[in-house]
PDB file of C-alpha atoms in Angstrom:
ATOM      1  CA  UNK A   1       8.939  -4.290  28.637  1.00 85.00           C
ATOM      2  CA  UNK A   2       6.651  -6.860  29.263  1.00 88.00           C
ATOM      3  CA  UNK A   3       3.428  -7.143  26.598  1.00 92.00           C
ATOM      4  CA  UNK A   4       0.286  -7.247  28.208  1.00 90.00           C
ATOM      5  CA  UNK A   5      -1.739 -10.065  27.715  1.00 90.00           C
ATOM      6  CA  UNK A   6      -4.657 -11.655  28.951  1.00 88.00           C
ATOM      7  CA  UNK A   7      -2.930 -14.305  30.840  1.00 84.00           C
ATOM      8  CA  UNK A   8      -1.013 -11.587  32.635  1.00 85.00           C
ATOM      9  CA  UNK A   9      -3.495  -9.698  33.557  1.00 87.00           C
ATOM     10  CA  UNK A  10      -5.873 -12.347  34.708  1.00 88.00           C
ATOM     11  CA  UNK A  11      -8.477 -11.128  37.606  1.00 88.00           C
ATOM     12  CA  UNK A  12      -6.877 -11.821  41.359  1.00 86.00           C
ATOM     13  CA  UNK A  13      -8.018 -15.211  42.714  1.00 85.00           C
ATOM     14  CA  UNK A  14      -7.650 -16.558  46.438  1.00 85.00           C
ATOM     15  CA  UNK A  15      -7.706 -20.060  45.356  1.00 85.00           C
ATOM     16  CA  UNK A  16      -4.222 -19.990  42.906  1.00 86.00           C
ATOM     17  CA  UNK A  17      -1.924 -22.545  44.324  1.00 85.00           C
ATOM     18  CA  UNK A  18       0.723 -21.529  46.706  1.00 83.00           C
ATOM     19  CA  UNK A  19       3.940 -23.406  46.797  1.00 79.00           C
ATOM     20  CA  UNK A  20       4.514 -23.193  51.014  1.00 78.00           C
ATOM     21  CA  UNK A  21       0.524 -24.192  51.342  1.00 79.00           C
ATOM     22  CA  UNK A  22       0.432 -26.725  53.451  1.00 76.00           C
ATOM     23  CA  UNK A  23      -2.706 -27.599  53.805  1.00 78.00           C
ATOM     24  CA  UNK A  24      -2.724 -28.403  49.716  1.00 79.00           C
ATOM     25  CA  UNK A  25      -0.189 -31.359  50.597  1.00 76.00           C
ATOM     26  CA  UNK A  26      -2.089 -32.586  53.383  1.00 78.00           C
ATOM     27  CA  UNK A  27      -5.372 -32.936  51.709  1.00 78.00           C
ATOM     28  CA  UNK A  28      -3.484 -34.282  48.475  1.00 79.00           C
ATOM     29  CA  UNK A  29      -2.127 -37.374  51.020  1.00 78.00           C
ATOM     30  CA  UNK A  30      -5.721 -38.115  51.566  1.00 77.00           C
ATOM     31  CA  UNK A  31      -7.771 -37.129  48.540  1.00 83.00           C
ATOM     32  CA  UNK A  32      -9.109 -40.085  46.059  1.00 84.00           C
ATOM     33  CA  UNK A  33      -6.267 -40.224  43.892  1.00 87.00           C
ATOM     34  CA  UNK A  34      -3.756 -40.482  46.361  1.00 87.00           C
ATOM     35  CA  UNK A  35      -2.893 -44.887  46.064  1.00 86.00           C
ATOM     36  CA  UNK A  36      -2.548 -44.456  42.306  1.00 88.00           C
ATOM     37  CA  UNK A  37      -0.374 -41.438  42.239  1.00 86.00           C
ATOM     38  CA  UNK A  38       1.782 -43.042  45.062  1.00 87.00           C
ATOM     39  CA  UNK A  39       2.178 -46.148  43.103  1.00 82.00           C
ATOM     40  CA  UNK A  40      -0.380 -48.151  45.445  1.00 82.00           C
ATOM     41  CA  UNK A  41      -1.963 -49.848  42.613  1.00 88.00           C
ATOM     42  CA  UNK A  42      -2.198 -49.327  38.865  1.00 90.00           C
ATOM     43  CA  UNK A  43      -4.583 -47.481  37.193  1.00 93.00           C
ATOM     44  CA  UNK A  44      -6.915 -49.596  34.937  1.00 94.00           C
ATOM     45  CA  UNK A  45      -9.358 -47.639  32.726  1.00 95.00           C
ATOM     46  CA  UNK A  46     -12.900 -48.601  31.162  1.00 95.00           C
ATOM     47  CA  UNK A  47     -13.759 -46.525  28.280  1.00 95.00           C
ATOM     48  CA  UNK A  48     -17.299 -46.932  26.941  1.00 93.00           C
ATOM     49  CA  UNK A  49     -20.013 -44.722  25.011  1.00 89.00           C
ATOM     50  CA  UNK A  50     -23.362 -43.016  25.407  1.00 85.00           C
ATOM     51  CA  UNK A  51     -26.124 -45.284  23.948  1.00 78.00           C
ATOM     52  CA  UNK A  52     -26.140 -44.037  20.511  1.00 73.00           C
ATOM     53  CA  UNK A  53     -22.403 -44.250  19.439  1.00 68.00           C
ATOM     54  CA  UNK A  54     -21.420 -42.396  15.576  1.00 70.00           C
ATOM     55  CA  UNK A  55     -18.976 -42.553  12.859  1.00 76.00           C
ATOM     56  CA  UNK A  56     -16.257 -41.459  14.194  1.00 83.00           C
ATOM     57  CA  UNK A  57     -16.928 -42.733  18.022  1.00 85.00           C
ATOM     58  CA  UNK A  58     -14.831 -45.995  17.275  1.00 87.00           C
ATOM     59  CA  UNK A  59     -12.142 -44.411  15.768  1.00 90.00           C
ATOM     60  CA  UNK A  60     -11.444 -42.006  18.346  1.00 92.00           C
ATOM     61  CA  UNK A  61     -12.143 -44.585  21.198  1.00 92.00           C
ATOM     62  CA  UNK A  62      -9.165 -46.969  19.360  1.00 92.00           C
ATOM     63  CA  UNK A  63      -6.865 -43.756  19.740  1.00 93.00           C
ATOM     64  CA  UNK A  64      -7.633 -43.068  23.257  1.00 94.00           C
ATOM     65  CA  UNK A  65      -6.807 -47.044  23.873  1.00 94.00           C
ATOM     66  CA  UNK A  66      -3.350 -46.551  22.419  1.00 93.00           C
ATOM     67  CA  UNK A  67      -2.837 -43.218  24.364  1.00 94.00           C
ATOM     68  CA  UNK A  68      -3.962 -44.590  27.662  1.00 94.00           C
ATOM     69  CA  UNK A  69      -2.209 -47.878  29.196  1.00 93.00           C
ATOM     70  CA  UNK A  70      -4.389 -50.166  30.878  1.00 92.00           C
ATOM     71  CA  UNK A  71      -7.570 -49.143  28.986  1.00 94.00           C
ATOM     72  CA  UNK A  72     -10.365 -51.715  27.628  1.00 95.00           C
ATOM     73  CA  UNK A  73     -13.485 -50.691  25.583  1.00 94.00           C
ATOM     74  CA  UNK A  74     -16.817 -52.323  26.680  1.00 92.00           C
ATOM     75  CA  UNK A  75     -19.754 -51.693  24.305  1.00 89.00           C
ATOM     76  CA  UNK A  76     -22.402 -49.537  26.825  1.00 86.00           C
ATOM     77  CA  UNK A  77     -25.373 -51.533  25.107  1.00 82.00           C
ATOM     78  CA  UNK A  78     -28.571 -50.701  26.898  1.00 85.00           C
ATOM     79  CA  UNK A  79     -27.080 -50.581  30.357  1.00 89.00           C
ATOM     80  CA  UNK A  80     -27.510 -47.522  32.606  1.00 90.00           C
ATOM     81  CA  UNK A  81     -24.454 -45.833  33.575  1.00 90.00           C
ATOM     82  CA  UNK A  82     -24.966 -46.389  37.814  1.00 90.00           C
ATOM     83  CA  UNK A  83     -24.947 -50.530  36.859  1.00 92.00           C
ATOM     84  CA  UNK A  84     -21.578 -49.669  34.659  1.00 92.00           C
ATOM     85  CA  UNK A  85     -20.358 -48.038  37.685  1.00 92.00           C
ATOM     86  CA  UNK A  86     -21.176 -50.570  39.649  1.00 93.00           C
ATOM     87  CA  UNK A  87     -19.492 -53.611  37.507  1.00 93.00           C
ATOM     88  CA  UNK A  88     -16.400 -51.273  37.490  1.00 93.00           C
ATOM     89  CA  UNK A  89     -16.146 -51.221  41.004  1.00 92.00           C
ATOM     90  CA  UNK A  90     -16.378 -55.242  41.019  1.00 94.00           C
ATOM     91  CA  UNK A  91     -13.795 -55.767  38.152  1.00 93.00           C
ATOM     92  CA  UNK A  92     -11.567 -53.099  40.112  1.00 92.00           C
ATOM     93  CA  UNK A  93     -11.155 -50.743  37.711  1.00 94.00           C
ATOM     94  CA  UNK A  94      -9.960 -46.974  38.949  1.00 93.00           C
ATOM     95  CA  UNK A  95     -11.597 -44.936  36.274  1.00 94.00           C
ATOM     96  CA  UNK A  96     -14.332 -44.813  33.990  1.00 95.00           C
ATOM     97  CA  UNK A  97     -14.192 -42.699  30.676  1.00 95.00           C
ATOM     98  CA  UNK A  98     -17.592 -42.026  28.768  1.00 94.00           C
ATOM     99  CA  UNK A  99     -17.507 -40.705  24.928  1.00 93.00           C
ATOM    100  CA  UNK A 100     -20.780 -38.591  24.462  1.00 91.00           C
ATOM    101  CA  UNK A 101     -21.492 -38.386  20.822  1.00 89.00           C
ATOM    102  CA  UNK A 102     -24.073 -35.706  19.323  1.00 86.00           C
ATOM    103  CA  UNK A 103     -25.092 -35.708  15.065  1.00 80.00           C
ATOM    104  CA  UNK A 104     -23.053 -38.692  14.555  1.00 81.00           C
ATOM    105  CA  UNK A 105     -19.755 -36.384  16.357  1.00 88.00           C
ATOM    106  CA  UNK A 106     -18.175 -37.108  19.767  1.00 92.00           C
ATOM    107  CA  UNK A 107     -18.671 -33.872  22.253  1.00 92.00           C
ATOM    108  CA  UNK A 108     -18.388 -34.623  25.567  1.00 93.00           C
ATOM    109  CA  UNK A 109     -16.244 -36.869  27.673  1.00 94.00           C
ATOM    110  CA  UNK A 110     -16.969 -37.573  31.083  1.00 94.00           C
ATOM    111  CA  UNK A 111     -14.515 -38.960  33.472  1.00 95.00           C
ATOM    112  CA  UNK A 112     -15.772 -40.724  36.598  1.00 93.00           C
ATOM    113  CA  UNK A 113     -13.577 -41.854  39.472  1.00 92.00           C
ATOM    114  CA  UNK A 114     -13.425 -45.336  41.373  1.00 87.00           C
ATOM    115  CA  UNK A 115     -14.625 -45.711  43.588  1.00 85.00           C
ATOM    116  CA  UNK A 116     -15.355 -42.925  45.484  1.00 85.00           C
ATOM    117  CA  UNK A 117     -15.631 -40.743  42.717  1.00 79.00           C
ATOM    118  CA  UNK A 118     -15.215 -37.275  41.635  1.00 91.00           C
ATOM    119  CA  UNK A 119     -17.129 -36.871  38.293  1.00 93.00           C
ATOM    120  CA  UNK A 120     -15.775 -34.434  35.792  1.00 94.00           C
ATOM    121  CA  UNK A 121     -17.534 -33.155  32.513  1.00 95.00           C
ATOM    122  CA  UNK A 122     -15.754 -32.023  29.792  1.00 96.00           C
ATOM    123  CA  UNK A 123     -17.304 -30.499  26.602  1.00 96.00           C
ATOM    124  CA  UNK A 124     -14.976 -31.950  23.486  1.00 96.00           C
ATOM    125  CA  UNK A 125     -13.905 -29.990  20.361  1.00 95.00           C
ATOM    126  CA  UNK A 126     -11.920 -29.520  17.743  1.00 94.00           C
ATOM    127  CA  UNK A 127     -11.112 -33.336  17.208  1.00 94.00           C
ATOM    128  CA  UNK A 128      -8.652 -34.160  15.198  1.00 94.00           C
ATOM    129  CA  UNK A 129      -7.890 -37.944  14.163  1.00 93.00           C
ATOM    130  CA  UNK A 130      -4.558 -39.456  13.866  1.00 92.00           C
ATOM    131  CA  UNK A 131      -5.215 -40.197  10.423  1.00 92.00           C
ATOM    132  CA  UNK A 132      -5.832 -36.411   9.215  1.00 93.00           C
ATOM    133  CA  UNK A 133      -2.621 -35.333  11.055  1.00 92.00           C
ATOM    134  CA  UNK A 134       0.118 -34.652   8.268  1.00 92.00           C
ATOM    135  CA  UNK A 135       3.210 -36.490   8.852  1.00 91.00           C
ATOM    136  CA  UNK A 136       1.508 -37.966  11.835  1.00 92.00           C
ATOM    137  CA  UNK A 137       3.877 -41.145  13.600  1.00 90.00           C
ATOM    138  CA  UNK A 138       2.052 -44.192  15.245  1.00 91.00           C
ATOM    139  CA  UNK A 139       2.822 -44.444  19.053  1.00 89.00           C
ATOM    140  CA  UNK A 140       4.366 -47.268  20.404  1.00 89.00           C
ATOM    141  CA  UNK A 141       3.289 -49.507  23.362  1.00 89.00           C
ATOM    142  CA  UNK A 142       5.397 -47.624  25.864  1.00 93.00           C
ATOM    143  CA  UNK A 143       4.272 -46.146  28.987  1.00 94.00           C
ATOM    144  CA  UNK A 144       4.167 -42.498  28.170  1.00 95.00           C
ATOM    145  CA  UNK A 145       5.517 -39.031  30.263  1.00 95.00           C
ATOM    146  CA  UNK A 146       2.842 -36.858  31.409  1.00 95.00           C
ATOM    147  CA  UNK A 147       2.771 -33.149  30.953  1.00 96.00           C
ATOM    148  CA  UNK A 148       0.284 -31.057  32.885  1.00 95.00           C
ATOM    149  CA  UNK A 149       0.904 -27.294  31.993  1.00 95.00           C
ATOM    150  CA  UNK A 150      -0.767 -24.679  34.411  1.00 92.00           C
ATOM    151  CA  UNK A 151      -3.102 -25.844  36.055  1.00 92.00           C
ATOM    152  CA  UNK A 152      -2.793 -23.182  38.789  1.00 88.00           C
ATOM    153  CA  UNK A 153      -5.623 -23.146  41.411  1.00 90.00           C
ATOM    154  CA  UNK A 154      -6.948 -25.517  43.340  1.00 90.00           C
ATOM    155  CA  UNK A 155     -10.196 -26.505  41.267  1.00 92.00           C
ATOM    156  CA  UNK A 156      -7.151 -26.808  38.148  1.00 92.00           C
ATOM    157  CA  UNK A 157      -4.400 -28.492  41.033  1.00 91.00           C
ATOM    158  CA  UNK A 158      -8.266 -31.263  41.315  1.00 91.00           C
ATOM    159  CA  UNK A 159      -8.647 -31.678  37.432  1.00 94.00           C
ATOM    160  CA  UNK A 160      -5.089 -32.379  36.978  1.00 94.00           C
ATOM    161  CA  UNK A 161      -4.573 -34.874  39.768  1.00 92.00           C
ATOM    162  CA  UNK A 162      -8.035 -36.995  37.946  1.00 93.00           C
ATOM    163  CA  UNK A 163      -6.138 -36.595  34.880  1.00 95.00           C
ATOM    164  CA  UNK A 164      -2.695 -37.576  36.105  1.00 93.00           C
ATOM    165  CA  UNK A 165      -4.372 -40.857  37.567  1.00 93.00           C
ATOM    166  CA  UNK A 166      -5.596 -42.187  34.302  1.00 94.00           C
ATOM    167  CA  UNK A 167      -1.820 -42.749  33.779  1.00 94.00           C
ATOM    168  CA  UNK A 168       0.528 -45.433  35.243  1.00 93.00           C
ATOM    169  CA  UNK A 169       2.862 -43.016  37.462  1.00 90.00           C
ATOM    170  CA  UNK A 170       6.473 -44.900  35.758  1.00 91.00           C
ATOM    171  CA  UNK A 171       7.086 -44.037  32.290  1.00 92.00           C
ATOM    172  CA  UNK A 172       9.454 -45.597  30.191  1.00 92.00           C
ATOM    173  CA  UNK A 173      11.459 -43.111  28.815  1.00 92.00           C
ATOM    174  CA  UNK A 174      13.132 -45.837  25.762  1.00 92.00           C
ATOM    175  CA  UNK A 175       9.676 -45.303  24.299  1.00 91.00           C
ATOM    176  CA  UNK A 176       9.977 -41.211  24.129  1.00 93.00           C
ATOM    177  CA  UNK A 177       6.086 -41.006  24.125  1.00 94.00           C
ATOM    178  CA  UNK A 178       4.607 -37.683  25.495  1.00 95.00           C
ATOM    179  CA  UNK A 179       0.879 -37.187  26.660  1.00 96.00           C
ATOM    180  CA  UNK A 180       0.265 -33.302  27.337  1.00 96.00           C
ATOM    181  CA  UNK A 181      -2.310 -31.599  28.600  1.00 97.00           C
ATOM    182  CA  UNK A 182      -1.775 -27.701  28.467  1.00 97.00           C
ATOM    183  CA  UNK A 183      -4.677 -25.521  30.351  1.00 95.00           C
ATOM    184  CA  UNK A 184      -4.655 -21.725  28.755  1.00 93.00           C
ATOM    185  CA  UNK A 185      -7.419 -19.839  29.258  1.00 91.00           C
ATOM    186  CA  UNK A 186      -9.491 -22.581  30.931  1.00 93.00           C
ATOM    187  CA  UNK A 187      -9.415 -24.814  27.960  1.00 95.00           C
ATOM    188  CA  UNK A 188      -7.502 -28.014  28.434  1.00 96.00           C
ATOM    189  CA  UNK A 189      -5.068 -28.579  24.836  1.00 97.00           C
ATOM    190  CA  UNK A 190      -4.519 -32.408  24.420  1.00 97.00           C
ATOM    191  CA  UNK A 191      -1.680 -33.303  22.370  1.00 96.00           C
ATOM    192  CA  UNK A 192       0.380 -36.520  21.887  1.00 95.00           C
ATOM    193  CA  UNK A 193       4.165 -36.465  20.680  1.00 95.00           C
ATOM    194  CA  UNK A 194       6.982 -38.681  19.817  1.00 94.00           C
ATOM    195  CA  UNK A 195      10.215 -37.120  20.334  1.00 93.00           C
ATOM    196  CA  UNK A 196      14.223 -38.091  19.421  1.00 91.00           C
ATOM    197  CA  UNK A 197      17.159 -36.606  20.463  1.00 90.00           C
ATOM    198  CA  UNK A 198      19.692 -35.831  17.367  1.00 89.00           C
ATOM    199  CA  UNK A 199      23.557 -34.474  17.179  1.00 89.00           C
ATOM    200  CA  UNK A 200      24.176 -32.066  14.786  1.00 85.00           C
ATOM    201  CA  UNK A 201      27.526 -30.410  13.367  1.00 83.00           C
ATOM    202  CA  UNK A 202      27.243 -26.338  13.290  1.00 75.00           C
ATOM    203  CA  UNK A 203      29.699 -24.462  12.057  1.00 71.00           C
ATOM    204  CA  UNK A 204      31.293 -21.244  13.538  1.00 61.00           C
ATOM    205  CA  UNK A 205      33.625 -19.064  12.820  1.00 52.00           C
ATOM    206  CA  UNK A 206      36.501 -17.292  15.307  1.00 51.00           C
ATOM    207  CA  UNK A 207      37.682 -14.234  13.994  1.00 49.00           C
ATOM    208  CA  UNK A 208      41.113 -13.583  15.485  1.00 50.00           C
ATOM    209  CA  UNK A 209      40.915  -9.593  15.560  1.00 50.00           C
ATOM    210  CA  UNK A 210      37.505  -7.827  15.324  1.00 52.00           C
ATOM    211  CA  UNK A 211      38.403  -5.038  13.867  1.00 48.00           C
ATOM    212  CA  UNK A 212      40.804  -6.087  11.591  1.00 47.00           C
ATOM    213  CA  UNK A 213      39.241  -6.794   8.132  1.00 48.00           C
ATOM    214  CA  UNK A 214      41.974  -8.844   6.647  1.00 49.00           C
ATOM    215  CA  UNK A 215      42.136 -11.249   9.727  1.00 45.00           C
ATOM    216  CA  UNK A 216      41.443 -14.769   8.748  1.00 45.00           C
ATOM    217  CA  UNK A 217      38.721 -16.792  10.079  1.00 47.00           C
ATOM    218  CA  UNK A 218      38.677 -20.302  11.092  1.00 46.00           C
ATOM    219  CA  UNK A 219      35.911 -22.927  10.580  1.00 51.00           C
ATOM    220  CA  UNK A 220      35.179 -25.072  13.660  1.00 57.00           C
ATOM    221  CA  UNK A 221      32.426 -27.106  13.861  1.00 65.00           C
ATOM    222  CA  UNK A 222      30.537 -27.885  16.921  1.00 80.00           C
ATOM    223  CA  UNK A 223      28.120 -30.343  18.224  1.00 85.00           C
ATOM    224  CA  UNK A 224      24.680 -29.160  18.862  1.00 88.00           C
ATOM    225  CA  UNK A 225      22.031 -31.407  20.397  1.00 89.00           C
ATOM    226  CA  UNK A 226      18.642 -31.087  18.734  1.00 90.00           C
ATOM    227  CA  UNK A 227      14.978 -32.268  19.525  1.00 90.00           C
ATOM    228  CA  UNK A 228      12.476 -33.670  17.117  1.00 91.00           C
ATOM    229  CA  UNK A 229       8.832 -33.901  17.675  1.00 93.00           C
ATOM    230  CA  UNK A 230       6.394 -36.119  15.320  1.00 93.00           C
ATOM    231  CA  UNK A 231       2.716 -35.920  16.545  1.00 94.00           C
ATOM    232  CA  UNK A 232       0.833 -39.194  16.747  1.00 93.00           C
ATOM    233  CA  UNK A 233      -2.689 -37.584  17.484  1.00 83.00           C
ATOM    234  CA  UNK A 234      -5.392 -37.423  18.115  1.00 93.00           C
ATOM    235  CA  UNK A 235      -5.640 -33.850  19.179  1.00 94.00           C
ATOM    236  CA  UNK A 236      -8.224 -31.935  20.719  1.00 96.00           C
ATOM    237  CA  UNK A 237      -9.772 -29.529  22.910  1.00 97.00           C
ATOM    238  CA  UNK A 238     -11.249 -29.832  26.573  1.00 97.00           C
ATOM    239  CA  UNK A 239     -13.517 -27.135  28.693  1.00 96.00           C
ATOM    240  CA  UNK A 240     -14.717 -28.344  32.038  1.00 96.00           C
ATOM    241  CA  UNK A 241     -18.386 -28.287  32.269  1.00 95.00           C
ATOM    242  CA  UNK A 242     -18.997 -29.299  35.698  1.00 94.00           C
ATOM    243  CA  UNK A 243     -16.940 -31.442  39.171  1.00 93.00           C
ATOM    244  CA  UNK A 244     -19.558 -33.785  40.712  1.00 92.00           C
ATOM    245  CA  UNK A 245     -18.591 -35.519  43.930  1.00 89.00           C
ATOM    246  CA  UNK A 246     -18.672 -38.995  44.568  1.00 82.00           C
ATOM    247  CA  UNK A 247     -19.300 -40.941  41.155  1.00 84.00           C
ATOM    248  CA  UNK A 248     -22.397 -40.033  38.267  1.00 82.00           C
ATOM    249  CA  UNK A 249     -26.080 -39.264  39.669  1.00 78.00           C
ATOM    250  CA  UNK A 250     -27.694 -36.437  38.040  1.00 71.00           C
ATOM    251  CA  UNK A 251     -30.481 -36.028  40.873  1.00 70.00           C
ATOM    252  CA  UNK A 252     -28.898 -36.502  44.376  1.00 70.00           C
ATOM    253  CA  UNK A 253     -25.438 -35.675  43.356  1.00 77.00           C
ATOM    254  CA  UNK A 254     -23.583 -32.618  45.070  1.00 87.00           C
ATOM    255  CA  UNK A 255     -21.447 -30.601  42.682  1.00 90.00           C
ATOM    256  CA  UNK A 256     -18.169 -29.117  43.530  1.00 90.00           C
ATOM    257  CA  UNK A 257     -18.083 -26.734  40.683  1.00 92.00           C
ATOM    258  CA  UNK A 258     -20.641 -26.056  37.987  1.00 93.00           C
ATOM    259  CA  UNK A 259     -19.871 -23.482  34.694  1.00 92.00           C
ATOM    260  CA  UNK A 260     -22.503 -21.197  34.636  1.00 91.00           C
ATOM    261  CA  UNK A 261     -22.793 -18.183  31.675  1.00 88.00           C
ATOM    262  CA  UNK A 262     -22.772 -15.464  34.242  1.00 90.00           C
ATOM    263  CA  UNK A 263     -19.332 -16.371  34.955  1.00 87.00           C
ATOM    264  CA  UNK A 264     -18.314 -15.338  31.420  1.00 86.00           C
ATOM    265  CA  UNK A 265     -18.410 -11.819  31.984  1.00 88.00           C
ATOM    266  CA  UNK A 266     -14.992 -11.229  32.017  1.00 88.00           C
ATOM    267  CA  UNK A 267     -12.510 -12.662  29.776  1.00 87.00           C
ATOM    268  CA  UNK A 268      -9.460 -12.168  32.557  1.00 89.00           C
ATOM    269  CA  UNK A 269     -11.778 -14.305  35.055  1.00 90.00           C
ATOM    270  CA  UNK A 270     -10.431 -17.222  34.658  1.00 91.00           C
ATOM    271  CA  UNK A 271     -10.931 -20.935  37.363  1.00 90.00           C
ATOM    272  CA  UNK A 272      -8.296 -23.585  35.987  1.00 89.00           C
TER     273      UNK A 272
END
């Protein structure tokens, strides 16, 4: 029997992705993402902070520019964010990645599309460096593969397709670089792995007769692929906080989707 978990038993929702729905495909040929993730142009990322940046802001910004191709750091400085957007949109640049830092820790990230937007908000935890990672590897300069892991309705099918174009849509699979980003439970897992491919000898043994004890068994050794994985970090932990449309304005903007605690009453309610 099947265990019961929470997953399994998650509340019934209208808006879970359908494989024969249509009209998801149509809108996806004309949603905001649709020239990068058909290879129209290539993504190129500016990654910059909130005003007052802390320790460990520059050291997680230099691991999000080896995880993301095309990415380049600008120091924010005392420029509002609407004249950032606004420079991005001259220099052609697709996205726009802010790294909110609170008591000297980085604890937000906010994603911002170009140029037509949508904004996403994402409350960061859990970071882990690639430094503190034990036996950690250091990524190469590969294009990486993209895994997004169950994102299942159509606010989730949104949040992956912003996610998806951050990357170039053509990995290069001689670099075995992995970027995945694994939704459970509404939280969004980051993780980034090196993996190899190894051949391995195992031996087995053929008995000739089962039931006969004195039968003599033969070696043979067989050829068993394996997989390795070696983490390169960092790692951490995503929960969308709100989906703006169009790019950042806190006062005219119209939001898509906003968390609010009075959706928390149930732990099988779930919107990713």
């Amino acid at each position: 029997m099947t265990p019961r978990t929470i997953e399994n038993t998650r509340e019934p929702d209208e808006t879970v992705c359908r494989p024969d729905d249509d009209e998801l495909f149509a809108g996806n040929d004309a949603d905001e993402f649709s020239s990068i993730l058909k290879q129209g142009c290539a993504p190129k990322i500016l990654i910059t902070t909130c005003r007052f940046n802390s320790s460990r802001g520059p050291a997680f910004i230099s691991e999000l520019l080896s995880v993301i191709p095309n990415s380049h750091y600008y120091k924010r400085g005392t420029y509002d964010l609407k004249k950032i957007i606004e420079y991005a949109k001259k220099k052609d640049f697709t996205s726009i990645i802010v790294v909110h830092t609170n008591r000297r820790e980085p604890d937000a990230l906010l994603i911002i599309g170009l140029p037509d937007g949508p904004t996403a908000h994402f409350k960061l935890s859990k970071l882990v460096l690639r430094k503190d990672i034990k036996n950690h590897g250091n990524p190469t300069g590969h294009i990486p593969e993209l895994v997004l892991n169950n994102f299942a309705t159509r606010l989730g099918h949104r949040v992956g397709r912003l996610i998806q174009s951050l990357f170039p849509q053509s990995p290069e699979f001689r670099g075995r670089r992995v970027v995945t980003f694994h939704n459970q439970r509404d939280f969004i897992f980051f993780r980034h792995h090196r993996y190899i491919f190894e051949t391995k000898e195992s031996k087995g043994s053929d008995a000739n007769g089962k039931k006969a004890k004195d039968a003599k068994s033969e070696k043979t050794s067989q050829q068993k692929v394996i997989t390795r994985l070696q983490e390169c970090g960092p790692r951490f932990t995503l929960k969308l906080v709100s989906l703006q449309h169009g790019t950042f304005d806190t006062k005219g903007g119209e939001f898509e989707w906003v968390h609010k605690p009075e959706m928390d009453t149930s732990r099988r309610r779930f919107f990713l």
